[in-house]
CSV table of C-alpha atoms and ligand atoms in Angstrom, one decimal:
chain,number,residue,atom,x,y,z
A,4,UNK,CA,23.5,-19.1,-0.5
A,5,UNK,CA,26.4,-21.4,-0.7
A,6,UNK,CA,29.4,-19.7,-2.4
A,7,UNK,CA,30.3,-22.7,-4.7
A,8,UNK,CA,30.4,-22.3,-8.4
A,9,UNK,CA,30.7,-25.6,-10.1
A,10,UNK,CA,33.5,-25.7,-12.5
A,11,UNK,CA,34.4,-22.3,-12.2
A,12,UNK,CA,38.3,-21.8,-12.1
A,13,UNK,CA,39.2,-21.5,-8.2
A,14,UNK,CA,41.0,-18.2,-8.6
A,15,UNK,CA,37.4,-16.8,-9.8
A,16,UNK,CA,35.4,-18.4,-6.7
A,17,UNK,CA,36.0,-15.5,-4.4
A,18,UNK,CA,35.1,-12.8,-6.9
A,19,UNK,CA,32.2,-14.7,-8.0
A,20,UNK,CA,30.9,-15.1,-4.3
A,21,UNK,CA,31.2,-11.3,-3.8
A,22,UNK,CA,29.6,-10.6,-7.1
A,23,UNK,CA,26.5,-13.0,-6.0
A,24,UNK,CA,26.5,-11.3,-2.7
A,25,UNK,CA,26.5,-7.7,-4.1
A,26,UNK,CA,24.1,-8.2,-7.0
A,27,UNK,CA,21.0,-6.2,-6.1
A,28,UNK,CA,19.0,-8.9,-7.8
A,29,UNK,CA,19.8,-11.7,-5.5
A,30,UNK,CA,17.2,-13.7,-3.8
A,31,UNK,CA,16.0,-12.6,-0.2
A,32,UNK,CA,17.3,-14.6,2.9
A,33,UNK,CA,14.0,-15.8,3.5
A,34,UNK,CA,12.9,-18.1,0.7
A,35,UNK,CA,9.6,-17.4,-0.9
A,36,UNK,CA,7.3,-18.6,-3.6
A,37,UNK,CA,8.0,-16.6,-6.7
A,38,UNK,CA,6.7,-16.3,-10.4
A,39,UNK,CA,9.1,-15.9,-13.3
A,40,UNK,CA,7.9,-13.5,-16.1
A,41,UNK,CA,10.0,-15.5,-18.6
A,42,UNK,CA,8.9,-19.2,-18.1
A,43,UNK,CA,5.7,-18.1,-16.5
A,44,UNK,CA,6.2,-20.8,-13.7
A,45,UNK,CA,6.2,-20.7,-10.1
A,46,UNK,CA,9.6,-21.1,-8.6
A,47,UNK,CA,11.2,-20.9,-5.0
A,48,UNK,CA,13.7,-18.0,-4.8
A,49,UNK,CA,16.1,-20.2,-2.8
A,50,UNK,CA,16.4,-22.5,-5.9
A,51,UNK,CA,17.8,-19.5,-8.0
A,52,UNK,CA,21.5,-19.7,-8.7
A,53,UNK,CA,24.2,-17.2,-9.6
A,54,UNK,CA,25.9,-17.6,-13.1
A,55,UNK,CA,29.2,-15.7,-12.7
A,56,UNK,CA,30.3,-14.1,-16.0
A,57,UNK,CA,34.1,-13.4,-16.2
A,58,UNK,CA,34.8,-9.9,-17.4
A,59,UNK,CA,37.8,-8.2,-18.8
A,60,UNK,CA,40.6,-7.5,-16.1
A,61,UNK,CA,39.7,-10.7,-14.0
A,62,UNK,CA,36.5,-8.9,-12.9
A,63,UNK,CA,33.5,-11.0,-12.4
A,64,UNK,CA,29.8,-10.1,-12.4
A,65,UNK,CA,26.8,-12.4,-13.3
A,66,UNK,CA,23.1,-13.0,-13.0
A,67,UNK,CA,20.7,-14.8,-10.4
A,68,UNK,CA,19.0,-17.2,-12.7
A,69,UNK,CA,15.6,-18.7,-12.7
A,70,UNK,CA,15.6,-22.4,-11.4
A,71,UNK,CA,13.6,-23.6,-14.6
A,72,UNK,CA,16.0,-25.4,-16.8
A,73,UNK,CA,16.9,-23.3,-19.8
A,74,UNK,CA,14.9,-20.3,-18.8
A,75,UNK,CA,16.4,-16.8,-19.5
A,76,UNK,CA,14.9,-15.2,-16.6
A,77,UNK,CA,17.0,-13.6,-14.1
A,78,UNK,CA,17.1,-11.5,-11.2
A,79,UNK,CA,15.0,-11.4,-7.9
A,80,UNK,CA,12.7,-8.3,-8.5
A,81,UNK,CA,13.8,-8.1,-12.1
A,82,UNK,CA,12.1,-11.1,-13.8
A,83,UNK,CA,11.2,-13.1,-10.8
A,84,UNK,CA,8.8,-11.7,-8.4
A,85,UNK,CA,7.3,-13.0,-5.0
A,86,UNK,CA,3.7,-14.3,-5.6
A,87,UNK,CA,2.8,-12.6,-2.3
A,88,UNK,CA,1.8,-9.2,-3.1
A,89,UNK,CA,2.5,-8.0,0.5
A,90,UNK,CA,6.1,-9.0,-0.1
A,91,UNK,CA,8.7,-6.0,0.4
A,92,UNK,CA,10.0,-6.9,-3.0
A,93,UNK,CA,6.8,-6.2,-4.6
A,94,UNK,CA,6.9,-2.6,-3.2
A,95,UNK,CA,6.2,-0.1,-5.8
A,96,UNK,CA,4.1,-2.5,-7.9
A,97,UNK,CA,1.2,-2.2,-5.6
A,98,UNK,CA,1.6,1.3,-4.5
A,99,UNK,CA,-0.8,2.7,-1.9
A,100,UNK,CA,-1.2,5.9,0.0
A,101,UNK,CA,-1.7,4.1,3.2
A,102,UNK,CA,0.7,2.1,5.2
A,103,UNK,CA,1.0,-0.6,2.6
A,104,UNK,CA,-1.9,-2.8,3.5
A,105,UNK,CA,-3.1,-4.7,0.6
A,106,UNK,CA,-6.6,-5.9,1.1
A,107,UNK,CA,-6.8,-9.5,-0.6
A,108,UNK,CA,-10.1,-11.1,-1.3
A,109,UNK,CA,-11.3,-13.3,-4.3
A,110,UNK,CA,-12.0,-10.6,-6.8
A,111,UNK,CA,-10.5,-7.5,-5.2
A,112,UNK,CA,-7.2,-7.2,-7.1
A,113,UNK,CA,-6.6,-3.8,-8.4
A,114,UNK,CA,-9.3,-2.1,-6.2
A,115,UNK,CA,-6.7,0.3,-4.6
A,116,UNK,CA,-5.7,1.5,-8.0
A,117,UNK,CA,-5.0,5.3,-7.7
A,118,UNK,CA,-2.0,5.3,-9.5
A,119,UNK,CA,-3.0,5.0,-13.1
A,120,UNK,CA,-3.5,1.3,-13.5
A,121,UNK,CA,-0.4,0.3,-12.5
A,122,UNK,CA,-1.6,-2.5,-10.3
A,123,UNK,CA,-4.8,-3.2,-12.3
A,124,UNK,CA,-2.7,-5.7,-14.4
A,125,UNK,CA,0.4,-7.5,-13.4
A,126,UNK,CA,1.5,-10.4,-15.5
A,127,UNK,CA,3.7,-11.4,-12.5
A,128,UNK,CA,0.5,-12.4,-10.7
A,129,UNK,CA,-0.2,-15.9,-11.1
A,130,UNK,CA,-4.0,-15.2,-11.1
A,131,UNK,CA,-3.4,-12.9,-14.3
A,132,UNK,CA,-1.2,-15.4,-15.7
A,133,UNK,CA,-4.0,-17.9,-15.5
A,134,UNK,CA,-6.3,-15.6,-17.1
A,135,UNK,CA,-4.0,-15.2,-20.0
A,136,UNK,CA,-3.8,-18.7,-20.5
A,137,UNK,CA,-7.7,-18.9,-20.2
A,138,UNK,CA,-7.8,-16.3,-22.9
A,139,UNK,CA,-5.4,-18.1,-25.3
A,140,UNK,CA,-7.4,-21.2,-24.7
A,141,UNK,CA,-9.4,-22.1,-27.9
A,142,UNK,CA,-12.2,-23.8,-26.5
A,143,UNK,CA,-15.2,-22.6,-28.1
A,144,UNK,CA,-17.5,-25.0,-26.8
A,145,UNK,CA,-21.2,-23.6,-27.1
A,146,UNK,CA,-19.8,-20.6,-29.1
A,147,UNK,CA,-19.4,-22.3,-32.5
A,148,UNK,CA,-22.1,-20.3,-34.1
A,149,UNK,CA,-20.2,-16.9,-33.6
A,150,UNK,CA,-17.5,-18.4,-36.0
A,151,UNK,CA,-20.1,-19.9,-38.4
A,152,UNK,CA,-19.3,-23.5,-37.3
A,153,UNK,CA,-21.5,-26.4,-36.4
A,154,UNK,CA,-21.6,-27.3,-32.6
A,155,UNK,CA,-18.4,-29.4,-31.8
A,156,UNK,CA,-16.6,-28.1,-34.8
A,157,UNK,CA,-13.2,-26.5,-34.2
A,158,UNK,CA,-12.2,-23.5,-36.4
A,159,UNK,CA,-9.2,-24.3,-38.7
A,160,UNK,CA,-5.9,-23.3,-37.2
A,161,UNK,CA,-4.3,-20.6,-38.8
A,162,UNK,CA,-0.7,-20.7,-39.7
A,163,UNK,CA,0.1,-17.9,-37.0
A,164,UNK,CA,-1.9,-19.9,-34.5
A,165,UNK,CA,0.0,-23.1,-35.2
A,166,UNK,CA,3.4,-21.1,-35.1
A,167,UNK,CA,2.7,-19.9,-31.7
A,168,UNK,CA,1.4,-22.9,-30.4
A,169,UNK,CA,4.5,-24.8,-31.8
A,170,UNK,CA,6.8,-22.3,-30.2
A,171,UNK,CA,5.0,-22.5,-27.0
A,172,UNK,CA,5.2,-26.3,-26.8
A,173,UNK,CA,8.9,-26.1,-27.8
A,174,UNK,CA,9.5,-23.6,-25.1
A,175,UNK,CA,7.7,-25.8,-22.5
A,176,UNK,CA,9.8,-28.8,-23.7
A,177,UNK,CA,12.9,-26.9,-23.1
A,178,UNK,CA,11.9,-26.0,-19.5
A,179,UNK,CA,11.2,-29.4,-18.9
A,180,UNK,CA,14.4,-30.7,-20.3
A,181,UNK,CA,17.9,-31.1,-18.8
A,182,UNK,CA,19.5,-27.7,-18.0
A,183,UNK,CA,21.8,-26.6,-20.6
A,184,UNK,CA,22.6,-23.3,-19.3
A,185,UNK,CA,26.3,-23.0,-18.6
A,186,UNK,CA,27.1,-22.7,-15.0
A,187,UNK,CA,29.4,-19.7,-15.8
A,188,UNK,CA,30.2,-17.6,-18.7
A,189,UNK,CA,33.4,-16.3,-20.2
A,190,UNK,CA,32.9,-12.9,-21.3
A,191,UNK,CA,36.4,-11.7,-20.9
A,192,UNK,CA,36.4,-11.0,-24.7
A,193,UNK,CA,33.2,-9.0,-24.7
A,194,UNK,CA,33.2,-5.1,-24.2
A,195,UNK,CA,29.5,-5.0,-23.6
A,196,UNK,CA,27.6,-8.0,-22.3
A,197,UNK,CA,24.0,-8.3,-23.3
A,198,UNK,CA,21.4,-8.2,-20.6
A,199,UNK,CA,20.3,-11.7,-19.4
A,200,UNK,CA,16.8,-11.3,-21.3
A,201,UNK,CA,18.6,-11.8,-24.5
A,202,UNK,CA,20.6,-14.7,-23.5
A,203,UNK,CA,20.7,-17.2,-26.0
A,204,UNK,CA,22.8,-20.3,-27.1
A,205,UNK,CA,24.3,-18.4,-30.1
A,206,UNK,CA,26.1,-16.2,-27.6
A,207,UNK,CA,27.7,-18.8,-25.6
A,208,UNK,CA,31.3,-18.5,-26.5
A,209,UNK,CA,32.2,-22.1,-26.2
B,10,ZN,ZN1,11.9,-18.8,-15.3
């Protein structure tokens, strides 16, 4: 990964490069296709970028950010996981008693589950993300009678449904829009920086 941090003052470049290298949630040397838990999109690990955060006393840390514009997801192996269940970074998610062989077939996900359901459902798995989407899909074709409706009739959208739909659409719009995340953050005035998952516009100090 290139140790260049756009617009970061030169005196912090080296510290930022070191912080990027030392961060245990940095992407692997070998790029791989990943899935981000925040934006629920597939991303390439080598598109992740390090957002330096300046701390008190001239120290620098930061987060490896999701490539998706405006996504708050950060950290390879934290919010962003390889889609390949055999990838070493997924170790512990698919724990088995043997040498780690994961038998993959069309419907075999979760078969080797001997650890109490840990690997029966992993939202990081694209297959399950798709399932989620299917479940949220309000296509009721052929099942209208269950809701007391005429065939072809859609149930009225509840305020809650409309609200969550609007939130989802707005979120997707932001992920497709120009990236507004700052390339680096000045947290030198803040004693305790919040974790990346609570990052929001209001917290940007400029
Ligand atoms: Zn993301």
